[in-house]
Structure formats: structure tokens, C-alpha cells
Amino acid sequence: MMNLFGKKKKQQDAIEQADQLMNKGLSGLFMKGLVPKEHREQINQSLNSARQAQTAANGGLAMAATAVVISVTDTGKLVNFDPIVVLMLDVTEVNGNRYPKTLETLVSKLQIPRPGDTVGLGSNPVNPSELIYMGLVTV
């Protein structure tokens, strides 16, 4: 049972609780009955992004590339009041390969990247050929 008035849950616990509410048990059935499929898919995609960001924040990923932000576009979607944005990036991999990339990702509202900022990208543990956002890089 969720502890609403006790100690604050760790961020990872919060992500797992959200997954539990969305996809399992009676609350999952309730969500399936009331929330359109496309919205449930967006919520689950956001939960996956939050898991990836948490893994990156815990040092679970090595930086595979850096990228200079070309533009940032707000999608209007939020996860725990943090925005999901579309980043246009100029990526430079550790081996020197350079190319443009568009990435939709969850970012902290306290550290929203701006054009000209450098961000870190890591290899997705589930799909190593895919890059995921790791946050701002201080140069």
C-alpha cells in the first residue's frame, strides 16, 4: 500500500509506484478502462525515459557521446512537473563521428538545456545502438 504521509520515497521507488499504478492490479485495469491507449503509451514511454534518466544519474551509464544543442522544442508533456522536450543536436561520438540527431527526452525543469549548451549522451542499456539523454555537461 502507498504511504502518503510517511517519509519521502526515493525517486526510483516513485517510478516503480507509477508503473504499478499504470500497469498492474486493479488500478491498472481502471487505467485501461478510462485512459485512451495512446495516452497510456505516452505515459509508459515517459516512465521509461524517467527510468533511463535515473540509471544515468546513478552512474549506471558511460558517456558515449556529447552533443551541442541546436534547438529545444517543448512537447507540452510533463512527468512529475518535468518537461519532455525535443532536442535538435549536433552529436560527436567518442570515436570522433559527428552527425545531427533529434531526440525526445525528459529533462529536469531546473536544468533545461538551451541552444549552445553541451549535453551528454549514453548508450541505452536495452538497445546499445540508441543514445539517451544524460544531462548537461560542464566544460
Coordinates of C-alpha atoms in Angstrom, one line a residue:
M1 CA 0.0 0.0 0.0
M2 CA 1.3 3.5 -0.8
N3 CA 2.5 5.5 2.2
L4 CA 1.1 9.0 1.5
F5 CA 2.1 10.7 4.8
G6 CA 5.3 8.9 5.7
K7 CA 8.9 9.6 4.6
K8 CA 9.6 10.7 1.1
K9 CA 10.1 7.8 -1.3
K10 CA 13.3 7.6 -3.3
Q11 CA 12.9 8.7 -6.9
Q12 CA 13.3 5.1 -8.1
D13 CA 10.6 3.9 -5.8
A14 CA 8.3 6.7 -7.2
I15 CA 8.9 5.5 -10.7
E16 CA 8.1 1.9 -9.7
Q17 CA 5.0 3.0 -7.9
A18 CA 3.8 4.9 -11.0
D19 CA 4.5 1.8 -13.1
Q20 CA 2.5 -0.3 -10.6
L21 CA -0.5 2.2 -10.7
M22 CA -0.4 2.4 -14.5
N23 CA 0.0 -1.3 -15.5
K24 CA -0.7 -3.7 -12.7
G25 CA -3.5 -4.8 -10.4
L26 CA -6.9 -3.1 -10.0
S27 CA -5.5 0.4 -10.7
G28 CA -4.0 -0.9 -14.0
L29 CA -7.4 -2.2 -15.0
F30 CA -9.0 1.0 -14.0
M31 CA -6.5 3.0 -16.2
K32 CA -7.1 0.7 -19.1
G33 CA -10.8 1.4 -18.9
L34 CA -10.6 5.1 -18.6
V35 CA -7.4 6.3 -20.3
P36 CA -7.1 6.1 -24.1
K37 CA -4.5 3.7 -25.3
E38 CA -2.4 6.4 -27.0
H39 CA -2.2 8.3 -23.7
R40 CA -1.3 5.2 -21.7
E41 CA 1.5 4.6 -24.2
Q42 CA 2.8 8.1 -23.8
I43 CA 2.8 7.7 -20.0
N44 CA 4.6 4.4 -20.2
Q45 CA 7.2 6.0 -22.6
S46 CA 7.7 8.8 -20.1
L47 CA 8.2 6.2 -17.3
N48 CA 10.8 4.5 -19.4
S49 CA 12.5 7.9 -20.0
A50 CA 12.5 8.5 -16.3
R51 CA 14.0 5.1 -15.6
Q52 CA 16.8 5.8 -18.1
A53 CA 17.5 9.2 -16.6
Q54 CA 17.6 7.6 -13.1
T55 CA 20.0 5.0 -14.3
A56 CA 22.2 7.7 -15.9
A57 CA 22.1 9.8 -12.7
N58 CA 23.2 6.8 -10.6
G59 CA 26.3 6.4 -12.8
G60 CA 24.9 3.3 -14.5
L61 CA 25.9 4.5 -18.0
A62 CA 29.1 5.6 -19.5
M63 CA 29.0 8.7 -21.7
A64 CA 29.0 7.5 -25.4
A65 CA 28.9 11.0 -26.9
T66 CA 28.5 14.7 -26.3
A67 CA 26.2 17.0 -28.3
V68 CA 25.7 20.7 -28.8
V69 CA 22.1 21.7 -28.5
I70 CA 20.9 23.4 -31.7
S71 CA 17.3 23.9 -30.6
V72 CA 14.8 22.9 -27.9
T73 CA 11.1 22.5 -28.5
D74 CA 8.5 21.9 -25.7
T75 CA 6.1 19.0 -26.4
G76 CA 3.7 20.2 -23.7
K77 CA 4.0 16.9 -21.9
L78 CA 5.2 16.7 -18.2
V79 CA 6.3 13.9 -15.9
N80 CA 6.3 14.9 -12.2
F81 CA 6.3 18.6 -13.5
D82 CA 9.5 18.0 -15.5
P83 CA 9.1 18.7 -19.2
I84 CA 9.5 16.3 -22.1
V85 CA 11.3 18.2 -24.9
V86 CA 12.5 17.6 -28.5
L87 CA 16.2 18.4 -28.8
M88 CA 17.9 19.0 -32.1
L89 CA 21.5 18.0 -31.5
D90 CA 24.9 18.1 -33.2
V91 CA 26.3 14.8 -31.8
T92 CA 30.0 14.0 -31.5
E93 CA 30.7 10.4 -30.5
V94 CA 33.8 9.4 -28.5
N95 CA 35.3 7.9 -31.7
G96 CA 35.0 11.3 -33.5
N97 CA 32.0 10.6 -35.7
R98 CA 29.7 13.7 -35.9
Y99 CA 26.1 13.9 -37.1
P100 CA 22.8 15.6 -36.4
K101 CA 20.2 13.9 -34.2
T102 CA 16.7 14.7 -33.0
L103 CA 15.9 13.3 -29.5
E104 CA 12.6 13.5 -27.5
T105 CA 13.5 13.2 -23.8
L106 CA 12.6 14.1 -20.3
V107 CA 14.7 16.9 -18.8
S108 CA 14.8 18.5 -15.3
K109 CA 12.9 21.7 -15.1
L110 CA 15.9 23.0 -13.1
Q111 CA 18.3 22.2 -15.9
I112 CA 16.5 22.6 -19.3
P113 CA 19.2 22.7 -22.0
R114 CA 19.4 25.8 -24.2
P115 CA 20.8 26.3 -27.7
G116 CA 24.6 26.2 -27.5
D117 CA 24.7 24.0 -24.3
T118 CA 26.7 20.8 -24.4
V119 CA 24.8 17.7 -23.2
G120 CA 26.0 14.1 -22.5
L121 CA 24.5 11.1 -24.3
G122 CA 24.8 7.5 -23.1
S123 CA 24.1 4.1 -24.8
N124 CA 20.7 2.7 -23.9
P125 CA 21.3 -0.5 -21.9
V126 CA 18.3 -2.1 -23.6
N127 CA 19.4 -1.1 -27.1
P128 CA 23.1 -0.1 -27.2
S129 CA 22.8 1.4 -30.7
E130 CA 20.4 4.0 -29.3
L131 CA 21.6 7.1 -27.5
I132 CA 19.8 8.5 -24.4
Y133 CA 20.0 11.9 -22.7
M134 CA 22.2 12.1 -19.6
G135 CA 22.1 15.8 -18.8
L136 CA 24.1 19.0 -19.1
V137 CA 27.9 18.7 -19.4
T138 CA 30.0 21.3 -17.7
V139 CA 33.0 22.1 -19.9

